[in-house]
CSV table of C-alpha atoms in Angstrom, one decimal:
chain,number,residue,atom,x,y,z
A,1,ILE,CA,14.4,-13.2,-1.7
A,2,ASN,CA,16.5,-16.1,-0.4
A,3,SER,CA,16.5,-17.8,2.9
A,4,ALA,CA,19.3,-15.3,4.1
A,5,ALA,CA,17.1,-12.1,3.5
A,6,SER,CA,14.3,-13.5,5.9
A,7,TYR,CA,17.1,-13.0,8.6
A,8,VAL,CA,18.3,-9.6,7.7
A,9,LEU,CA,15.1,-7.7,6.4
A,10,PRO,CA,11.9,-6.7,8.5
A,11,GLU,CA,9.6,-9.6,8.2
A,12,ASP,CA,6.7,-7.2,6.9
A,13,ILE,CA,9.1,-6.2,3.8
A,14,VAL,CA,9.8,-9.8,3.1
A,15,GLU,CA,6.1,-10.7,3.5
A,16,ILE,CA,5.3,-8.0,0.9
A,17,VAL,CA,7.4,-9.7,-1.5
A,18,LYS,CA,6.2,-13.1,-0.8
A,19,CYS,CA,2.5,-11.9,-1.0
A,20,HIS,CA,3.0,-10.4,-4.6
A,21,ALA,CA,5.0,-13.6,-5.7
A,22,ALA,CA,1.9,-15.4,-4.7
A,23,ILE,CA,-0.3,-13.0,-6.6
A,24,ALA,CA,1.9,-13.4,-9.6
A,25,VAL,CA,1.0,-17.2,-9.5
A,26,ALA,CA,-2.6,-16.3,-9.6
A,27,THR,CA,-2.1,-13.9,-12.6
A,28,ALA,CA,-1.0,-17.0,-14.5
A,29,PHE,CA,-4.4,-18.4,-14.2
A,30,ILE,CA,-6.1,-15.4,-16.1
A,31,PRO,CA,-7.4,-17.2,-19.3
A,32,ILE,CA,-6.6,-14.0,-21.7
A,33,GLY,CA,-3.0,-14.3,-23.0
A,34,GLY,CA,-1.6,-10.9,-22.4
A,35,LEU,CA,-3.8,-9.8,-19.8
A,36,ASP,CA,-2.0,-12.2,-17.4
A,37,MET,CA,1.2,-10.4,-18.2
A,38,ALA,CA,-0.3,-6.8,-17.9
A,39,ALA,CA,-1.7,-8.3,-14.4
A,40,ALA,CA,1.9,-9.5,-13.4
A,41,THR,CA,3.2,-6.3,-14.3
A,42,VAL,CA,1.0,-4.3,-12.1
A,43,ASN,CA,1.6,-6.5,-9.3
A,44,ILE,CA,5.2,-5.8,-9.4
A,45,TRP,CA,4.7,-2.1,-9.6
A,46,THR,CA,2.4,-2.5,-6.6
A,47,MET,CA,4.9,-4.3,-4.6
A,48,TYR,CA,7.4,-1.6,-5.2
A,49,THR,CA,5.1,0.9,-3.9
A,50,LYS,CA,4.0,-1.1,-0.9
A,51,ILE,CA,7.8,-1.6,-0.1
A,52,ASN,CA,8.3,2.3,-0.3
A,53,THR,CA,5.3,2.8,1.9
A,54,ALA,CA,6.4,0.2,4.5
A,55,LEU,CA,10.1,1.9,4.6
A,56,GLY,CA,8.7,5.5,4.3
A,57,ILE,CA,10.2,6.2,1.1
A,58,LYS,CA,8.8,8.8,-1.3
A,59,PHE,CA,9.8,8.7,-5.0
A,60,SER,CA,8.2,10.5,-7.7
A,61,ASP,CA,6.1,8.7,-10.4
A,62,ASN,CA,8.9,9.6,-12.7
A,63,LYS,CA,11.5,8.2,-10.4
A,64,MET,CA,9.6,4.8,-9.9
A,65,LYS,CA,9.1,4.6,-13.7
A,66,SER,CA,12.9,5.0,-14.1
A,67,ILE,CA,13.5,2.2,-11.4
A,68,GLY,CA,10.8,-0.2,-12.8
A,69,SER,CA,12.3,0.3,-16.4
A,70,ALA,CA,15.7,-0.6,-15.3
A,71,ILE,CA,14.7,-3.7,-13.4
A,72,ALA,CA,12.4,-4.7,-16.2
A,73,SER,CA,14.8,-4.2,-18.9
A,74,ASN,CA,17.3,-6.4,-16.8
A,75,LEU,CA,14.6,-9.2,-16.5
A,76,VAL,CA,13.2,-8.9,-20.0
A,77,LEU,CA,14.5,-12.1,-21.3
A,78,ASN,CA,12.5,-13.9,-18.6
A,79,LEU,CA,9.3,-11.5,-19.1
A,80,GLY,CA,9.4,-12.1,-23.1
A,81,PHE,CA,9.5,-15.8,-22.3
A,82,SER,CA,6.7,-15.6,-20.0
A,83,ALA,CA,4.8,-13.5,-22.9
A,84,VAL,CA,5.3,-16.0,-25.4
A,85,VAL,CA,4.2,-18.9,-23.0
A,86,SER,CA,1.2,-16.5,-22.4
A,87,SER,CA,0.2,-16.6,-26.0
A,88,LEU,CA,-0.2,-20.4,-25.8
A,89,LYS,CA,-3.4,-19.7,-23.8
A,90,PHE,CA,-5.1,-19.0,-27.3
A,91,SER,CA,-4.9,-22.8,-28.1
A,92,GLY,CA,-6.9,-25.6,-26.6
A,93,LEU,CA,-4.4,-27.6,-24.8
A,94,GLY,CA,-1.8,-24.7,-24.6
A,95,TYR,CA,-3.8,-23.1,-21.9
A,96,PHE,CA,-3.0,-25.7,-19.2
A,97,ALA,CA,0.7,-25.7,-20.4
A,98,ALA,CA,0.7,-22.3,-20.1
A,99,ILE,CA,-0.4,-22.1,-16.5
A,100,ALA,CA,1.9,-24.8,-15.8
A,101,ILE,CA,5.0,-22.9,-17.0
A,102,LEU,CA,3.9,-19.4,-16.1
A,103,THR,CA,3.2,-20.1,-12.5
A,104,GLY,CA,6.9,-20.8,-11.9
A,105,ALA,CA,8.2,-18.3,-14.1
A,106,LEU,CA,5.9,-15.4,-12.7
A,107,TYR,CA,6.6,-16.5,-9.2
A,108,ALA,CA,10.3,-16.4,-9.8
A,109,LEU,CA,10.4,-13.3,-11.8
A,110,THR,CA,8.5,-11.4,-9.1
A,111,MET,CA,10.6,-12.7,-6.2
A,112,THR,CA,13.7,-11.7,-8.3
A,113,ALA,CA,12.5,-8.2,-8.7
A,114,GLY,CA,11.7,-7.7,-5.3
A,115,TRP,CA,15.3,-8.9,-4.6
A,116,VAL,CA,16.8,-6.4,-7.0
A,117,TYR,CA,14.8,-3.7,-5.8
A,118,LEU,CA,15.7,-4.3,-2.0
A,119,LYS,CA,19.1,-4.8,-2.7
A,120,ALA,CA,19.2,-1.4,-4.7
A,121,LEU,CA,17.3,0.4,-1.6
A,122,THR,CA,20.0,-1.1,0.5
A,123,ASN,CA,23.0,0.0,-1.5
A,124,MET,CA,21.3,3.5,-1.8
A,125,ALA,CA,21.2,3.7,2.0
A,126,LEU,CA,24.6,2.2,2.8
A,127,TYR,CA,26.5,4.1,0.3
A,128,ASP,CA,24.5,7.4,-0.1
A,129,LYS,CA,23.8,6.8,-3.6
A,130,ASP,CA,21.1,7.8,-6.1
A,131,ILE,CA,18.5,5.0,-6.3
A,132,ASP,CA,19.1,4.8,-10.2
A,133,ASP,CA,22.9,4.3,-9.6
A,134,SER,CA,22.0,1.7,-7.1
A,135,VAL,CA,19.8,-0.3,-9.6
A,136,LYS,CA,22.4,0.0,-12.2
A,137,ASP,CA,25.1,-1.6,-9.8
A,138,VAL,CA,22.8,-4.4,-8.7
A,139,LEU,CA,21.8,-5.1,-12.1
A,140,LYS,CA,25.6,-5.3,-13.2
A,141,ASP,CA,25.8,-8.7,-11.1
A,142,LYS,CA,23.8,-10.9,-13.5
A,143,SER,CA,25.1,-14.1,-12.1
A,144,ALA,CA,23.5,-13.4,-8.8
A,145,ILE,CA,20.4,-12.2,-10.5
A,146,ASP,CA,20.3,-15.5,-12.4
A,147,LYS,CA,21.1,-17.4,-9.3
A,148,VAL,CA,17.9,-15.8,-7.4
A,149,TYR,CA,15.6,-16.4,-10.5
A,150,ASN,CA,16.7,-20.0,-10.7
A,151,GLU,CA,16.3,-20.7,-6.9
A,152,ASN,CA,13.1,-19.2,-6.9
A,153,LYS,CA,11.7,-20.9,-9.9
A,154,LYS,CA,12.4,-24.4,-8.4
A,155,LYS,CA,10.2,-23.5,-5.6
């Protein structure tokens, strides 16, 4: 979510994404490598569900899995990097290094996933498209996704 989104989207939707980004930061502190990534993934799914509830959108479990898979596959490089960093927690000093890296990466990853999802929902509504097609359209703009990720990583 960038600053412009705060002016366009309802405040409660923006707050859902920001809240889950903060939760993602907290998952970095889970001391067991791998469990932190599982918690971060569940956090993103929960964010999608809360956004849907707030907007009154009902998707089947299969549809949500399809959406989540499409977004996750696009963000897999960052998720993969985070998983490698998470594995550092198994070594002594690596734990603190992993937390330092993961807090920024998971925050940015969650904010980017929220941005992609909200943009897809917006496209779905504006152009009367299926959600799967809307997600695919948003994911085509890799430079915009990278920009959102990098902006949020700096935060």
